[in-house]
Coordinates of C-alpha atoms and ligand atoms in Angstrom, one line a residue:
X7 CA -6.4 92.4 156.4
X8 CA -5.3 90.6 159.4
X9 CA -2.0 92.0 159.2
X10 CA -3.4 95.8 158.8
X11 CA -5.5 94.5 162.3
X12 CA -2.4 93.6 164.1
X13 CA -0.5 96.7 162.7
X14 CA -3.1 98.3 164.9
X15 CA -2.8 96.5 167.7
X16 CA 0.6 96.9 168.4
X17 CA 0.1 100.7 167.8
X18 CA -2.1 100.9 170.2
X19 CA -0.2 98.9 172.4
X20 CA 2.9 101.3 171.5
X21 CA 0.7 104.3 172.8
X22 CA -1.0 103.1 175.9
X23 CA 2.9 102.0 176.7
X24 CA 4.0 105.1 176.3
X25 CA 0.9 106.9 178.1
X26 CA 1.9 104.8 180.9
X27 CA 5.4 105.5 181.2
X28 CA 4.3 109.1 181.0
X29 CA 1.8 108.5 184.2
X30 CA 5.0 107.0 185.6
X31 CA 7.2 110.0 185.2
X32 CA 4.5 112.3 186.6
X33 CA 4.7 110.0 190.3
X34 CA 2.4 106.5 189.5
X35 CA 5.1 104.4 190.4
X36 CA 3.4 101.6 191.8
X37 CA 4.2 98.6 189.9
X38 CA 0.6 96.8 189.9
X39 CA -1.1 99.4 189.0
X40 CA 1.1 100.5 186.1
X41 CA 0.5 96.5 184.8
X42 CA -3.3 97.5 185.4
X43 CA -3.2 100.5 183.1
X44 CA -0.8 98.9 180.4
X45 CA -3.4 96.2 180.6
X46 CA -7.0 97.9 179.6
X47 CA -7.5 99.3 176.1
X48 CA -9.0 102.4 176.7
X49 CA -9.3 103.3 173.4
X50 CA -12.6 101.0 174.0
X51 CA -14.0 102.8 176.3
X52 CA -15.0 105.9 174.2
X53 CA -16.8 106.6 170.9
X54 CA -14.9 105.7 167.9
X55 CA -14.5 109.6 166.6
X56 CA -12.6 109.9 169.9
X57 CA -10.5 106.8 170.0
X58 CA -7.4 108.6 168.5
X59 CA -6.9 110.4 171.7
X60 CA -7.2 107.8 174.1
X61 CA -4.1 107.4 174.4
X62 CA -3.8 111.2 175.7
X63 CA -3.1 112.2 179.2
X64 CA -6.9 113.4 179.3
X65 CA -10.2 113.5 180.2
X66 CA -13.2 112.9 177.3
X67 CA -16.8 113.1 176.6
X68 CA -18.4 109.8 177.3
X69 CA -22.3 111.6 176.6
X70 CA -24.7 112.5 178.8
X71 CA -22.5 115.7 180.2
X72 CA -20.0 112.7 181.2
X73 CA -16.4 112.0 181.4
X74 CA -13.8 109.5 181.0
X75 CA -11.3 110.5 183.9
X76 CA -8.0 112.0 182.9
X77 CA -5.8 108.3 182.6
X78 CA -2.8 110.2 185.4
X79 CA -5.8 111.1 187.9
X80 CA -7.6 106.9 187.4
X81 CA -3.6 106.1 188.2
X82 CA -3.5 108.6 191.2
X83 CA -6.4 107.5 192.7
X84 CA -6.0 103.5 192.1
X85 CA -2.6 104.1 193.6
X86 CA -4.2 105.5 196.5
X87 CA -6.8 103.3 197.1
X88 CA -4.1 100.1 196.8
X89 CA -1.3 101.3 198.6
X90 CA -1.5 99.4 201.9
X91 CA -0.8 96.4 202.5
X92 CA -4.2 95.2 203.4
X93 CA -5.4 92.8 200.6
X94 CA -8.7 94.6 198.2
X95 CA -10.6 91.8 198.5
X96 CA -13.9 93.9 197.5
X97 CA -14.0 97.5 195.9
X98 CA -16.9 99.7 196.1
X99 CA -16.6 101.7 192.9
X100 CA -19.5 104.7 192.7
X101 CA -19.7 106.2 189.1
X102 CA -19.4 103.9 186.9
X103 CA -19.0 106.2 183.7
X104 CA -18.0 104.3 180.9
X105 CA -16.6 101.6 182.8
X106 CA -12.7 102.4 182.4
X107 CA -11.9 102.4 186.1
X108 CA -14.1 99.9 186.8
X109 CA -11.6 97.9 184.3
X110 CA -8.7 99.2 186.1
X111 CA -9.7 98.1 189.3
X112 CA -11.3 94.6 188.5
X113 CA -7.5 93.8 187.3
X114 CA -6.3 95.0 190.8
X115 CA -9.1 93.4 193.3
X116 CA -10.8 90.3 193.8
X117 CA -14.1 91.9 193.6
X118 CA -15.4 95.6 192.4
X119 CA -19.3 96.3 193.0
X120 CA -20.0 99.5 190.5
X121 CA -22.9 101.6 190.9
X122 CA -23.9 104.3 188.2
X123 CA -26.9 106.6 188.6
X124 CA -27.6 107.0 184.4
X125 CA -29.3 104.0 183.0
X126 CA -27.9 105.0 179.7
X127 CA -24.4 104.9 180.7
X128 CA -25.2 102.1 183.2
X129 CA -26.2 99.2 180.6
X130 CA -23.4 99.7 177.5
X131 CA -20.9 100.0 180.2
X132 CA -21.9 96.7 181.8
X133 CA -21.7 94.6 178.1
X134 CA -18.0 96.3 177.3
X135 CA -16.7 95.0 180.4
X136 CA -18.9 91.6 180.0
X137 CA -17.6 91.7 176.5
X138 CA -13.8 92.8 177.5
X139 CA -14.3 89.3 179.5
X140 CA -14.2 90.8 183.2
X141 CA -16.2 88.2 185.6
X142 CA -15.5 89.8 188.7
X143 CA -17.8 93.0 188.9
X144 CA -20.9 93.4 190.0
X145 CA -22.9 95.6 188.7
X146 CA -26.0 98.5 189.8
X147 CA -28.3 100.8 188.0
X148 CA -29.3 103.1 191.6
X149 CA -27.9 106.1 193.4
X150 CA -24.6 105.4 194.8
X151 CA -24.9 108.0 197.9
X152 CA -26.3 105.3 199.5
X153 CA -23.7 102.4 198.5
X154 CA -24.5 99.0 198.3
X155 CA -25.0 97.7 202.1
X156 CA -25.6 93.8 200.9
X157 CA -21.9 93.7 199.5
X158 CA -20.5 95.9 202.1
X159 CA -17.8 96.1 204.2
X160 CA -15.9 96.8 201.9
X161 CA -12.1 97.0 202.2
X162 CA -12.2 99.6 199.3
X163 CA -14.5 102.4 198.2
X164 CA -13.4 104.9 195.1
X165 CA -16.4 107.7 194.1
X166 CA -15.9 109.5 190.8
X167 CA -17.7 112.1 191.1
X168 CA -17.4 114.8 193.2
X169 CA -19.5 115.2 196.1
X170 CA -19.4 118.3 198.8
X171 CA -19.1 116.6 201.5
X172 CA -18.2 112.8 202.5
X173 CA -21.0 110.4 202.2
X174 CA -22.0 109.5 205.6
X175 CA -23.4 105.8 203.7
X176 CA -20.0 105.6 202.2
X177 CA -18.1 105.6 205.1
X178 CA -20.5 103.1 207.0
X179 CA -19.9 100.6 204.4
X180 CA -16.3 100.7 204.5
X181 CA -14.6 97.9 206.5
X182 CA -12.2 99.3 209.6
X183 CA -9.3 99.5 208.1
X184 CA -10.7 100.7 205.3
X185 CA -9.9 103.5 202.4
X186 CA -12.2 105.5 200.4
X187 CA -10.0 107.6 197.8
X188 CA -13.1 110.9 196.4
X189 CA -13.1 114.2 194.9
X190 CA -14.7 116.6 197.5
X191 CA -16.1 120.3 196.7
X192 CA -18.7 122.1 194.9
X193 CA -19.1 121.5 191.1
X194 CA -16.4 123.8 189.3
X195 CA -15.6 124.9 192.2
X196 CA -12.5 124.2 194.1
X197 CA -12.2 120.3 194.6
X198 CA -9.9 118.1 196.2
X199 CA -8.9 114.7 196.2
X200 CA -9.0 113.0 199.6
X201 CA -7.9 110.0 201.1
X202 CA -9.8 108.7 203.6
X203 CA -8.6 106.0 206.4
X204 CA -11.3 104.1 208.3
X205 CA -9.8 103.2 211.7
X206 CA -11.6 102.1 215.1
X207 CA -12.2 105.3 216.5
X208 CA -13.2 107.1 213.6
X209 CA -12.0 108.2 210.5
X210 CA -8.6 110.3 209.3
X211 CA -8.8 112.1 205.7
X212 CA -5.9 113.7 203.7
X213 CA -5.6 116.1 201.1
X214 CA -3.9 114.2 197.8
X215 CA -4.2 117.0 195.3
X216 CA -6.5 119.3 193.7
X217 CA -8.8 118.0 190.9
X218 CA -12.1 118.6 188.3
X219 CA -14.8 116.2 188.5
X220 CA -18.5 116.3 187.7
X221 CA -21.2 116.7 190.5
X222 CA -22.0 113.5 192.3
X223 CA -25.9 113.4 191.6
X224 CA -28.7 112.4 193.6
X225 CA -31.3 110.0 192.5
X226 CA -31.4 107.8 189.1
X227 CA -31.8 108.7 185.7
X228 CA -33.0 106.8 182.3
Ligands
SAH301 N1 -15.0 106.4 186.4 C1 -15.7 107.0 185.3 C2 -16.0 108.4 185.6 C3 -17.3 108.8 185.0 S1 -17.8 110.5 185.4 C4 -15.0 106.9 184.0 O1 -13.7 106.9 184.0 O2 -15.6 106.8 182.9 C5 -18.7 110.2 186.9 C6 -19.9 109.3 186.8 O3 -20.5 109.3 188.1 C7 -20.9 109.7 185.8 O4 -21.2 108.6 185.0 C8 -22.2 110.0 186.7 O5 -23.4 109.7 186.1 C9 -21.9 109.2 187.9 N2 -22.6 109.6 189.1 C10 -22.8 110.8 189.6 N3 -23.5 110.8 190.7 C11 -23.8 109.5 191.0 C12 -24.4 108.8 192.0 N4 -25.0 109.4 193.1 N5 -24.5 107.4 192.0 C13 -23.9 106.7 191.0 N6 -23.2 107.3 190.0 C14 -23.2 108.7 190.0

């Protein structure tokens, strides 16, 4: 039985390896966050009917008209995020989802604070990373438009979900210096990814590539 149990395990292994040479090929070349994603099982992260297509280049159903993010856009976007040379000491994640990037980025920073709007997405997602043995995130059942001032600055801020237009909240939260990487448009409309810089005089934002996320939402929800 054990044997049939490690089979598996080096399968898996086998196909997030390859998944993340793939993400490699298509321009994630930065070699910390490659370790991240070879690092987290995201077969873990969905429901077991789905778990055979974790290892796919693509985005799932988590429930609740959710998503798992498409694993080349979590690498984009973490690549983004950590591609200065300023240390991530703390990480604002908003839209916590099933918790996969919040995995990905609590192997990159010191610290991740992850806010999630859905209760019922916001309480399983916290015991798999408990579970998974991650002791650096924080986490927030509440409406991440308005952040999380008591843990802010941050040096760090990544929203998945798309929002129309930059959270003011966001950006006050975010230490000078700063980057907020977030998907900007209207739902199933046109969206972008954009890069944000926070520098002393303001702010300076940069079109990464175009992308398809869910609405970010106001309010909370059961
Ligand atoms: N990073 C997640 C993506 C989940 S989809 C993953 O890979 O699984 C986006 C998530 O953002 C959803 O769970 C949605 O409920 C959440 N969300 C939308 N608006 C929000 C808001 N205002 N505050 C916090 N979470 C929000």
């Amino acid at each position: 039985m054990n044997d049939t149990k490690t089979l598996n395990q080096a399968a898996l292994q086998r196909a997030r390896d390859r998944l993340v040479d793939a993400l490699q090929a298509k321009g994630v070349t930065n070699p910390l966050v490659l370790e991240a994603l070879r690092a987290v099982p995201r077969h873990l992260f969905v429901e077991d009917a789905l778990q055979y297509r974790a290892y796919e280049d693509s985005a799932l159903p988590i429930g609740q008209a959710q998503t798992i993010s498409q694993p080349y856009i979590v690498g984009v976007m973490t690549q983004a995020l950590f591609s200065s040379t300023r240390p991530m000491n703390s990480v604002l994640e908003i839209g916590t989802g099933c918790g996969y990037q919040t995995a990905v980025l609590a192997e990159l920073a010191k610290r991740v604070c992850t806010v999630e709007r859905i209760r019922s997405l916001q309480q399983p997602s916290e015991q798999r990373l408990r579970s998974l043995g991650y002791r650096n995130i924080e986490y927030r059942h509440g409406d991440g438009f308005v952040g999380w001032r008591e843990r802010g600055p941050f040096d760090g801020i990544m929203v998945t979900a798309a929002a129309s237009e930059i959270p003011k909240m966001l950006v006050d939260q975010l230490d000078i210096g700063g980057r907020m990487v977030l998907p900007l448009g209207e739902d199933g409309g046109h969206q972008q990814l954009c890069l944000l810089r926070k520098t002393g005089n303001g702010t300076v934002e940069e079109n990464l590539l175009p992308v398809r996320f869910v609405p970010l939402l106001r309010g909370v929800e059961a």
